[in-house]
JSON list of C-alpha atoms in Angstrom, two decimals:
[
{"chain": "A", "resi": 17, "resn": "UNK", "atom": "CA", "xyz": [-17.55, -10.70, -25.71]},
{"chain": "A", "resi": 18, "resn": "UNK", "atom": "CA", "xyz": [-15.04, -7.90, -26.03]},
{"chain": "A", "resi": 19, "resn": "UNK", "atom": "CA", "xyz": [-11.28, -7.94, -26.64]},
{"chain": "A", "resi": 20, "resn": "UNK", "atom": "CA", "xyz": [-8.78, -8.19, -23.77]},
{"chain": "A", "resi": 21, "resn": "UNK", "atom": "CA", "xyz": [-7.47, -4.65, -23.19]},
{"chain": "A", "resi": 22, "resn": "UNK", "atom": "CA", "xyz": [-3.94, -3.90, -22.03]},
{"chain": "A", "resi": 23, "resn": "UNK", "atom": "CA", "xyz": [-3.06, -0.25, -21.41]},
{"chain": "A", "resi": 24, "resn": "UNK", "atom": "CA", "xyz": [0.66, 0.45, -21.67]},
{"chain": "A", "resi": 25, "resn": "UNK", "atom": "CA", "xyz": [2.26, 3.87, -21.27]},
{"chain": "A", "resi": 26, "resn": "UNK", "atom": "CA", "xyz": [5.32, 5.72, -20.01]},
{"chain": "A", "resi": 27, "resn": "UNK", "atom": "CA", "xyz": [5.23, 8.61, -17.56]},
{"chain": "A", "resi": 28, "resn": "UNK", "atom": "CA", "xyz": [7.74, 10.80, -15.79]},
{"chain": "A", "resi": 29, "resn": "UNK", "atom": "CA", "xyz": [8.45, 10.42, -12.09]},
{"chain": "A", "resi": 30, "resn": "UNK", "atom": "CA", "xyz": [5.93, 13.22, -11.49]},
{"chain": "A", "resi": 31, "resn": "UNK", "atom": "CA", "xyz": [3.21, 11.48, -13.49]},
{"chain": "A", "resi": 32, "resn": "UNK", "atom": "CA", "xyz": [3.32, 13.34, -16.82]},
{"chain": "A", "resi": 33, "resn": "UNK", "atom": "CA", "xyz": [3.09, 11.93, -20.34]},
{"chain": "A", "resi": 34, "resn": "UNK", "atom": "CA", "xyz": [4.45, 15.02, -22.12]},
{"chain": "A", "resi": 35, "resn": "UNK", "atom": "CA", "xyz": [5.04, 18.74, -21.68]},
{"chain": "A", "resi": 36, "resn": "UNK", "atom": "CA", "xyz": [2.25, 21.23, -20.97]},
{"chain": "A", "resi": 37, "resn": "UNK", "atom": "CA", "xyz": [1.98, 22.05, -24.68]},
{"chain": "A", "resi": 38, "resn": "UNK", "atom": "CA", "xyz": [1.85, 18.26, -25.33]},
{"chain": "A", "resi": 39, "resn": "UNK", "atom": "CA", "xyz": [5.32, 18.34, -26.82]},
{"chain": "A", "resi": 40, "resn": "UNK", "atom": "CA", "xyz": [6.72, 14.82, -26.81]},
{"chain": "A", "resi": 41, "resn": "UNK", "atom": "CA", "xyz": [9.43, 14.14, -24.24]},
{"chain": "A", "resi": 42, "resn": "UNK", "atom": "CA", "xyz": [11.53, 11.01, -24.25]},
{"chain": "A", "resi": 43, "resn": "UNK", "atom": "CA", "xyz": [10.58, 9.11, -21.10]},
{"chain": "A", "resi": 44, "resn": "UNK", "atom": "CA", "xyz": [11.26, 5.44, -21.90]},
{"chain": "A", "resi": 45, "resn": "UNK", "atom": "CA", "xyz": [14.72, 3.96, -21.52]},
{"chain": "A", "resi": 46, "resn": "UNK", "atom": "CA", "xyz": [16.26, 1.96, -24.38]},
{"chain": "A", "resi": 47, "resn": "UNK", "atom": "CA", "xyz": [15.33, -1.19, -22.49]},
{"chain": "A", "resi": 48, "resn": "UNK", "atom": "CA", "xyz": [11.70, -0.13, -22.25]},
{"chain": "A", "resi": 49, "resn": "UNK", "atom": "CA", "xyz": [11.55, 0.76, -25.94]},
{"chain": "A", "resi": 50, "resn": "UNK", "atom": "CA", "xyz": [12.72, -2.77, -26.78]},
{"chain": "A", "resi": 51, "resn": "UNK", "atom": "CA", "xyz": [10.07, -4.18, -24.44]},
{"chain": "A", "resi": 52, "resn": "UNK", "atom": "CA", "xyz": [7.32, -2.18, -26.15]},
{"chain": "A", "resi": 53, "resn": "UNK", "atom": "CA", "xyz": [8.42, -3.33, -29.62]},
{"chain": "A", "resi": 54, "resn": "UNK", "atom": "CA", "xyz": [8.21, -6.94, -28.49]},
{"chain": "A", "resi": 55, "resn": "UNK", "atom": "CA", "xyz": [4.91, -6.33, -26.70]},
{"chain": "A", "resi": 56, "resn": "UNK", "atom": "CA", "xyz": [3.26, -5.04, -29.87]},
{"chain": "A", "resi": 57, "resn": "UNK", "atom": "CA", "xyz": [3.93, -8.38, -31.56]},
{"chain": "A", "resi": 58, "resn": "UNK", "atom": "CA", "xyz": [1.68, -10.13, -29.05]},
{"chain": "A", "resi": 59, "resn": "UNK", "atom": "CA", "xyz": [-1.47, -8.14, -29.80]},
{"chain": "A", "resi": 60, "resn": "UNK", "atom": "CA", "xyz": [-4.02, -8.15, -32.61]},
{"chain": "A", "resi": 61, "resn": "UNK", "atom": "CA", "xyz": [-4.46, -4.38, -32.50]},
{"chain": "A", "resi": 62, "resn": "UNK", "atom": "CA", "xyz": [-2.89, -1.17, -31.21]},
{"chain": "A", "resi": 63, "resn": "UNK", "atom": "CA", "xyz": [-5.28, 1.59, -30.11]},
{"chain": "A", "resi": 64, "resn": "UNK", "atom": "CA", "xyz": [-4.65, 5.29, -29.57]},
{"chain": "A", "resi": 65, "resn": "UNK", "atom": "CA", "xyz": [-6.74, 8.44, -29.36]},
{"chain": "A", "resi": 66, "resn": "UNK", "atom": "CA", "xyz": [-6.69, 11.23, -31.91]},
{"chain": "A", "resi": 67, "resn": "UNK", "atom": "CA", "xyz": [-4.71, 13.47, -29.54]},
{"chain": "A", "resi": 68, "resn": "UNK", "atom": "CA", "xyz": [-1.75, 11.11, -29.87]},
{"chain": "A", "resi": 69, "resn": "UNK", "atom": "CA", "xyz": [-2.09, 11.19, -33.67]},
{"chain": "A", "resi": 70, "resn": "UNK", "atom": "CA", "xyz": [-2.18, 14.98, -33.83]},
{"chain": "A", "resi": 71, "resn": "UNK", "atom": "CA", "xyz": [0.65, 15.49, -31.33]},
{"chain": "A", "resi": 72, "resn": "UNK", "atom": "CA", "xyz": [3.08, 12.72, -32.38]},
{"chain": "A", "resi": 73, "resn": "UNK", "atom": "CA", "xyz": [1.98, 11.39, -35.81]},
{"chain": "A", "resi": 74, "resn": "UNK", "atom": "CA", "xyz": [2.99, 7.78, -34.94]},
{"chain": "A", "resi": 75, "resn": "UNK", "atom": "CA", "xyz": [2.85, 4.96, -37.48]},
{"chain": "A", "resi": 76, "resn": "UNK", "atom": "CA", "xyz": [2.15, 2.30, -34.80]},
{"chain": "A", "resi": 77, "resn": "UNK", "atom": "CA", "xyz": [3.96, -0.53, -36.57]},
{"chain": "A", "resi": 78, "resn": "UNK", "atom": "CA", "xyz": [6.95, -2.67, -35.70]},
{"chain": "A", "resi": 79, "resn": "UNK", "atom": "CA", "xyz": [7.96, -3.86, -39.14]},
{"chain": "A", "resi": 80, "resn": "UNK", "atom": "CA", "xyz": [7.93, -1.63, -42.20]},
{"chain": "A", "resi": 81, "resn": "UNK", "atom": "CA", "xyz": [6.22, -2.88, -45.31]},
{"chain": "A", "resi": 82, "resn": "UNK", "atom": "CA", "xyz": [4.69, -6.06, -43.88]},
{"chain": "A", "resi": 83, "resn": "UNK", "atom": "CA", "xyz": [0.92, -5.52, -43.95]},
{"chain": "A", "resi": 84, "resn": "UNK", "atom": "CA", "xyz": [0.10, -9.05, -42.77]},
{"chain": "A", "resi": 85, "resn": "UNK", "atom": "CA", "xyz": [2.22, -9.18, -39.61]},
{"chain": "A", "resi": 86, "resn": "UNK", "atom": "CA", "xyz": [1.71, -5.70, -38.18]},
{"chain": "A", "resi": 87, "resn": "UNK", "atom": "CA", "xyz": [-1.18, -5.34, -35.72]},
{"chain": "A", "resi": 88, "resn": "UNK", "atom": "CA", "xyz": [-4.33, -3.56, -36.81]},
{"chain": "A", "resi": 89, "resn": "UNK", "atom": "CA", "xyz": [-4.25, 0.13, -35.90]},
{"chain": "A", "resi": 90, "resn": "UNK", "atom": "CA", "xyz": [-7.37, 1.52, -34.17]},
{"chain": "A", "resi": 91, "resn": "UNK", "atom": "CA", "xyz": [-7.83, 5.28, -33.72]},
{"chain": "A", "resi": 92, "resn": "UNK", "atom": "CA", "xyz": [-10.54, 6.83, -31.53]},
{"chain": "A", "resi": 93, "resn": "UNK", "atom": "CA", "xyz": [-11.38, 10.12, -33.26]},
{"chain": "A", "resi": 94, "resn": "UNK", "atom": "CA", "xyz": [-14.84, 11.43, -32.29]},
{"chain": "A", "resi": 95, "resn": "UNK", "atom": "CA", "xyz": [-14.80, 14.56, -34.47]},
{"chain": "A", "resi": 96, "resn": "UNK", "atom": "CA", "xyz": [-12.67, 13.56, -37.44]},
{"chain": "A", "resi": 97, "resn": "UNK", "atom": "CA", "xyz": [-9.44, 15.38, -36.61]},
{"chain": "A", "resi": 98, "resn": "UNK", "atom": "CA", "xyz": [-7.01, 12.84, -38.07]},
{"chain": "A", "resi": 99, "resn": "UNK", "atom": "CA", "xyz": [-5.30, 14.38, -41.14]},
{"chain": "A", "resi": 100, "resn": "UNK", "atom": "CA", "xyz": [-5.46, 12.51, -44.44]},
{"chain": "A", "resi": 101, "resn": "UNK", "atom": "CA", "xyz": [-1.66, 12.33, -44.55]},
{"chain": "A", "resi": 102, "resn": "UNK", "atom": "CA", "xyz": [-1.24, 10.93, -41.02]},
{"chain": "A", "resi": 103, "resn": "UNK", "atom": "CA", "xyz": [1.22, 8.04, -40.85]},
{"chain": "A", "resi": 104, "resn": "UNK", "atom": "CA", "xyz": [-1.40, 5.88, -39.16]},
{"chain": "A", "resi": 105, "resn": "UNK", "atom": "CA", "xyz": [-3.27, 5.87, -42.49]},
{"chain": "A", "resi": 106, "resn": "UNK", "atom": "CA", "xyz": [-0.34, 4.63, -44.55]},
{"chain": "A", "resi": 107, "resn": "UNK", "atom": "CA", "xyz": [-0.09, 1.19, -46.15]},
{"chain": "A", "resi": 108, "resn": "UNK", "atom": "CA", "xyz": [2.16, -0.44, -43.56]},
{"chain": "A", "resi": 109, "resn": "UNK", "atom": "CA", "xyz": [-0.79, -1.90, -41.66]},
{"chain": "A", "resi": 110, "resn": "UNK", "atom": "CA", "xyz": [-4.61, -1.95, -41.76]},
{"chain": "A", "resi": 111, "resn": "UNK", "atom": "CA", "xyz": [-6.33, 0.86, -39.85]},
{"chain": "A", "resi": 112, "resn": "UNK", "atom": "CA", "xyz": [-9.78, 1.11, -38.27]},
{"chain": "A", "resi": 113, "resn": "UNK", "atom": "CA", "xyz": [-11.04, 4.62, -37.57]},
{"chain": "A", "resi": 114, "resn": "UNK", "atom": "CA", "xyz": [-13.65, 5.05, -34.81]},
{"chain": "A", "resi": 115, "resn": "UNK", "atom": "CA", "xyz": [-15.79, 8.18, -34.73]},
{"chain": "A", "resi": 116, "resn": "UNK", "atom": "CA", "xyz": [-19.25, 9.49, -33.79]},
{"chain": "A", "resi": 117, "resn": "UNK", "atom": "CA", "xyz": [-22.38, 8.66, -35.74]},
{"chain": "A", "resi": 118, "resn": "UNK", "atom": "CA", "xyz": [-22.80, 12.19, -37.10]},
{"chain": "A", "resi": 119, "resn": "UNK", "atom": "CA", "xyz": [-19.15, 12.61, -38.13]},
{"chain": "A", "resi": 120, "resn": "UNK", "atom": "CA", "xyz": [-19.14, 12.61, -41.94]},
{"chain": "A", "resi": 121, "resn": "UNK", "atom": "CA", "xyz": [-15.35, 12.56, -42.40]},
{"chain": "A", "resi": 122, "resn": "UNK", "atom": "CA", "xyz": [-14.14, 9.77, -44.67]},
{"chain": "A", "resi": 123, "resn": "UNK", "atom": "CA", "xyz": [-10.69, 8.23, -44.46]},
{"chain": "A", "resi": 124, "resn": "UNK", "atom": "CA", "xyz": [-8.84, 5.91, -46.81]},
{"chain": "A", "resi": 125, "resn": "UNK", "atom": "CA", "xyz": [-8.58, 3.01, -44.37]},
{"chain": "A", "resi": 126, "resn": "UNK", "atom": "CA", "xyz": [-9.66, -0.56, -43.73]},
{"chain": "A", "resi": 127, "resn": "UNK", "atom": "CA", "xyz": [-12.90, 0.33, -41.96]},
{"chain": "A", "resi": 128, "resn": "UNK", "atom": "CA", "xyz": [-14.71, 3.21, -40.25]},
{"chain": "A", "resi": 129, "resn": "UNK", "atom": "CA", "xyz": [-16.84, 2.48, -37.18]},
{"chain": "A", "resi": 130, "resn": "UNK", "atom": "CA", "xyz": [-19.40, 5.15, -36.30]},
{"chain": "A", "resi": 131, "resn": "UNK", "atom": "CA", "xyz": [-20.74, 4.62, -32.78]},
{"chain": "A", "resi": 132, "resn": "UNK", "atom": "CA", "xyz": [-22.35, 6.99, -30.31]},
{"chain": "A", "resi": 133, "resn": "UNK", "atom": "CA", "xyz": [-23.90, 10.45, -30.51]},
{"chain": "A", "resi": 134, "resn": "UNK", "atom": "CA", "xyz": [-22.26, 12.58, -27.81]},
{"chain": "A", "resi": 135, "resn": "UNK", "atom": "CA", "xyz": [-19.34, 10.30, -27.01]},
{"chain": "A", "resi": 136, "resn": "UNK", "atom": "CA", "xyz": [-18.00, 7.12, -28.57]},
{"chain": "A", "resi": 137, "resn": "UNK", "atom": "CA", "xyz": [-20.02, 4.06, -27.57]},
{"chain": "A", "resi": 138, "resn": "UNK", "atom": "CA", "xyz": [-17.18, 1.83, -26.43]},
{"chain": "A", "resi": 139, "resn": "UNK", "atom": "CA", "xyz": [-19.41, -1.20, -25.86]},
{"chain": "A", "resi": 140, "resn": "UNK", "atom": "CA", "xyz": [-20.54, -1.12, -29.48]},
{"chain": "A", "resi": 141, "resn": "UNK", "atom": "CA", "xyz": [-17.01, -0.48, -30.74]},
{"chain": "A", "resi": 142, "resn": "UNK", "atom": "CA", "xyz": [-15.50, -3.37, -28.81]},
{"chain": "A", "resi": 143, "resn": "UNK", "atom": "CA", "xyz": [-18.27, -5.70, -29.90]},
{"chain": "A", "resi": 144, "resn": "UNK", "atom": "CA", "xyz": [-17.69, -4.83, -33.56]},
{"chain": "A", "resi": 145, "resn": "UNK", "atom": "CA", "xyz": [-13.91, -5.11, -33.25]},
{"chain": "A", "resi": 146, "resn": "UNK", "atom": "CA", "xyz": [-14.30, -8.57, -31.74]},
{"chain": "A", "resi": 147, "resn": "UNK", "atom": "CA", "xyz": [-17.15, -10.01, -33.78]},
{"chain": "A", "resi": 148, "resn": "UNK", "atom": "CA", "xyz": [-16.76, -8.31, -37.16]},
{"chain": "A", "resi": 149, "resn": "UNK", "atom": "CA", "xyz": [-12.98, -7.92, -37.39]},
{"chain": "A", "resi": 150, "resn": "UNK", "atom": "CA", "xyz": [-11.85, -10.79, -35.16]},
{"chain": "A", "resi": 151, "resn": "UNK", "atom": "CA", "xyz": [-9.72, -8.77, -32.73]},
{"chain": "A", "resi": 152, "resn": "UNK", "atom": "CA", "xyz": [-9.18, -10.73, -29.51]},
{"chain": "A", "resi": 153, "resn": "UNK", "atom": "CA", "xyz": [-6.77, -8.41, -27.71]},
{"chain": "A", "resi": 154, "resn": "UNK", "atom": "CA", "xyz": [-5.79, -4.74, -27.89]},
{"chain": "A", "resi": 155, "resn": "UNK", "atom": "CA", "xyz": [-2.72, -2.84, -26.72]},
{"chain": "A", "resi": 156, "resn": "UNK", "atom": "CA", "xyz": [-3.69, 0.73, -25.84]},
{"chain": "A", "resi": 157, "resn": "UNK", "atom": "CA", "xyz": [-0.84, 3.25, -26.04]},
{"chain": "A", "resi": 158, "resn": "UNK", "atom": "CA", "xyz": [-2.57, 6.53, -25.16]},
{"chain": "A", "resi": 159, "resn": "UNK", "atom": "CA", "xyz": [-3.36, 9.20, -24.71]},
{"chain": "A", "resi": 160, "resn": "UNK", "atom": "CA", "xyz": [-4.71, 10.21, -21.34]},
{"chain": "A", "resi": 161, "resn": "UNK", "atom": "CA", "xyz": [-8.31, 10.79, -22.42]},
{"chain": "A", "resi": 162, "resn": "UNK", "atom": "CA", "xyz": [-8.50, 7.45, -24.21]},
{"chain": "A", "resi": 163, "resn": "UNK", "atom": "CA", "xyz": [-7.07, 5.63, -21.20]},
{"chain": "A", "resi": 164, "resn": "UNK", "atom": "CA", "xyz": [-9.47, 7.45, -18.88]},
{"chain": "A", "resi": 165, "resn": "UNK", "atom": "CA", "xyz": [-12.48, 6.53, -21.03]},
{"chain": "A", "resi": 166, "resn": "UNK", "atom": "CA", "xyz": [-11.51, 2.84, -20.92]},
{"chain": "A", "resi": 167, "resn": "UNK", "atom": "CA", "xyz": [-11.03, 2.88, -17.14]},
{"chain": "A", "resi": 168, "resn": "UNK", "atom": "CA", "xyz": [-14.35, 4.68, -16.75]},
{"chain": "A", "resi": 169, "resn": "UNK", "atom": "CA", "xyz": [-16.01, 1.95, -18.82]},
{"chain": "A", "resi": 170, "resn": "UNK", "atom": "CA", "xyz": [-14.33, -0.71, -16.63]},
{"chain": "A", "resi": 171, "resn": "UNK", "atom": "CA", "xyz": [-12.69, -2.21, -19.72]},
{"chain": "A", "resi": 172, "resn": "UNK", "atom": "CA", "xyz": [-9.00, -2.17, -18.77]},
{"chain": "A", "resi": 173, "resn": "UNK", "atom": "CA", "xyz": [-7.79, -5.69, -17.97]},
{"chain": "A", "resi": 174, "resn": "UNK", "atom": "CA", "xyz": [-4.08, -4.92, -17.52]},
{"chain": "A", "resi": 175, "resn": "UNK", "atom": "CA", "xyz": [-2.26, -1.65, -16.88]},
{"chain": "A", "resi": 176, "resn": "UNK", "atom": "CA", "xyz": [1.50, -1.37, -17.26]},
{"chain": "A", "resi": 177, "resn": "UNK", "atom": "CA", "xyz": [3.35, 1.90, -16.81]},
{"chain": "A", "resi": 178, "resn": "UNK", "atom": "CA", "xyz": [7.04, 2.66, -17.19]},
{"chain": "A", "resi": 179, "resn": "UNK", "atom": "CA", "xyz": [8.10, 5.36, -14.72]},
{"chain": "A", "resi": 180, "resn": "UNK", "atom": "CA", "xyz": [11.09, 7.22, -16.13]},
{"chain": "A", "resi": 181, "resn": "UNK", "atom": "CA", "xyz": [13.81, 8.96, -14.16]},
{"chain": "A", "resi": 182, "resn": "UNK", "atom": "CA", "xyz": [12.89, 12.57, -14.93]},
{"chain": "A", "resi": 183, "resn": "UNK", "atom": "CA", "xyz": [10.53, 15.31, -13.83]},
{"chain": "A", "resi": 184, "resn": "UNK", "atom": "CA", "xyz": [8.54, 17.23, -16.47]},
{"chain": "A", "resi": 185, "resn": "UNK", "atom": "CA", "xyz": [6.32, 19.51, -14.36]},
{"chain": "A", "resi": 186, "resn": "UNK", "atom": "CA", "xyz": [3.35, 21.64, -15.35]},
{"chain": "A", "resi": 187, "resn": "UNK", "atom": "CA", "xyz": [-0.10, 21.69, -13.80]},
{"chain": "A", "resi": 188, "resn": "UNK", "atom": "CA", "xyz": [-1.73, 21.17, -17.20]},
{"chain": "A", "resi": 189, "resn": "UNK", "atom": "CA", "xyz": [0.68, 18.59, -18.58]},
{"chain": "A", "resi": 190, "resn": "UNK", "atom": "CA", "xyz": [-1.14, 15.41, -19.69]},
{"chain": "A", "resi": 191, "resn": "UNK", "atom": "CA", "xyz": [-1.25, 12.44, -17.35]},
{"chain": "A", "resi": 192, "resn": "UNK", "atom": "CA", "xyz": [-1.99, 8.74, -18.01]},
{"chain": "A", "resi": 193, "resn": "UNK", "atom": "CA", "xyz": [-5.64, 9.17, -17.01]},
{"chain": "A", "resi": 194, "resn": "UNK", "atom": "CA", "xyz": [-6.97, 12.56, -18.16]},
{"chain": "A", "resi": 195, "resn": "UNK", "atom": "CA", "xyz": [-10.53, 13.58, -18.94]},
{"chain": "A", "resi": 196, "resn": "UNK", "atom": "CA", "xyz": [-12.96, 16.36, -18.08]},
{"chain": "A", "resi": 197, "resn": "UNK", "atom": "CA", "xyz": [-15.17, 16.09, -15.04]},
{"chain": "A", "resi": 198, "resn": "UNK", "atom": "CA", "xyz": [-14.55, 12.44, -14.21]},
{"chain": "A", "resi": 199, "resn": "UNK", "atom": "CA", "xyz": [-13.23, 11.23, -10.89]},
{"chain": "A", "resi": 200, "resn": "UNK", "atom": "CA", "xyz": [-13.73, 7.61, -9.92]},
{"chain": "A", "resi": 201, "resn": "UNK", "atom": "CA", "xyz": [-15.45, 7.39, -6.52]},
{"chain": "A", "resi": 202, "resn": "UNK", "atom": "CA", "xyz": [-12.84, 6.11, -4.06]},
{"chain": "A", "resi": 203, "resn": "UNK", "atom": "CA", "xyz": [-10.56, 5.49, -7.04]},
{"chain": "A", "resi": 204, "resn": "UNK", "atom": "CA", "xyz": [-10.19, 2.37, -9.16]},
{"chain": "A", "resi": 205, "resn": "UNK", "atom": "CA", "xyz": [-8.22, -0.17, -7.18]},
{"chain": "A", "resi": 206, "resn": "UNK", "atom": "CA", "xyz": [-5.20, -1.77, -8.85]},
{"chain": "A", "resi": 207, "resn": "UNK", "atom": "CA", "xyz": [-3.36, -4.87, -7.74]},
{"chain": "A", "resi": 208, "resn": "UNK", "atom": "CA", "xyz": [0.40, -4.77, -8.36]},
{"chain": "A", "resi": 209, "resn": "UNK", "atom": "CA", "xyz": [1.32, -7.97, -10.21]},
{"chain": "A", "resi": 210, "resn": "UNK", "atom": "CA", "xyz": [4.93, -7.32, -11.23]},
{"chain": "A", "resi": 211, "resn": "UNK", "atom": "CA", "xyz": [7.73, -4.75, -11.21]},
{"chain": "A", "resi": 212, "resn": "UNK", "atom": "CA", "xyz": [11.04, -4.54, -13.04]},
{"chain": "A", "resi": 213, "resn": "UNK", "atom": "CA", "xyz": [13.93, -2.08, -13.32]},
{"chain": "A", "resi": 214, "resn": "UNK", "atom": "CA", "xyz": [14.56, -1.15, -16.95]},
{"chain": "A", "resi": 215, "resn": "UNK", "atom": "CA", "xyz": [17.49, 1.22, -17.30]},
{"chain": "A", "resi": 216, "resn": "UNK", "atom": "CA", "xyz": [16.90, 4.45, -15.39]},
{"chain": "A", "resi": 217, "resn": "UNK", "atom": "CA", "xyz": [13.29, 3.65, -14.63]},
{"chain": "A", "resi": 218, "resn": "UNK", "atom": "CA", "xyz": [10.88, 0.98, -13.48]},
{"chain": "A", "resi": 219, "resn": "UNK", "atom": "CA", "xyz": [8.05, -0.93, -15.11]},
{"chain": "A", "resi": 220, "resn": "UNK", "atom": "CA", "xyz": [4.97, -1.50, -12.93]},
{"chain": "A", "resi": 221, "resn": "UNK", "atom": "CA", "xyz": [2.25, -3.93, -14.00]},
{"chain": "A", "resi": 222, "resn": "UNK", "atom": "CA", "xyz": [-1.20, -3.84, -12.41]},
{"chain": "A", "resi": 223, "resn": "UNK", "atom": "CA", "xyz": [-4.54, -5.59, -12.76]},
{"chain": "A", "resi": 224, "resn": "UNK", "atom": "CA", "xyz": [-7.66, -3.49, -11.98]},
{"chain": "A", "resi": 225, "resn": "UNK", "atom": "CA", "xyz": [-10.02, -4.73, -9.31]},
{"chain": "A", "resi": 226, "resn": "UNK", "atom": "CA", "xyz": [-13.40, -3.22, -10.21]},
{"chain": "A", "resi": 227, "resn": "UNK", "atom": "CA", "xyz": [-15.97, -3.05, -7.45]}
]
């Protein structure tokens, strides 16, 4: 068994997560930010990739100083790029770092999972998160490569995206499903389950239909 995986992100009306240089751009409305804060409270863990850590240095918590009620933070970092002083490694919540087998970087965190030689073995990671740590559900908040890897592995159970009322532009600006050399044959089909206007934008919620 693996955890239930819900990918949640915000993109511009032209499908970008940030600027071409990965500079953070405010996309979510105030209403969507409130939704995300409440959404985090429903999940055992929040997962992001190392690109999000390096670009934004998020702390991934909803309540300062309450170690027991914040979700577990999970970071996918194949080559050990997360700085020692990253906020995701602070004491506000437990953190699990996920890296490759031959990565010898050590972090001061709850646990380090080393899985895979060339790329992270997501099957092994999810099994350990579920069986060893007791994580039943995960909220994935980016970035594009992490989301793409989960779609490629057919692990995404729910996909919600807030589409903000702005255009960012840039051929190389990150999108919700980045990644080198991977294109799903005929695409991954999504079934629209819900939609809602939140300020100057709209929230779309899909369920993947894997063939």
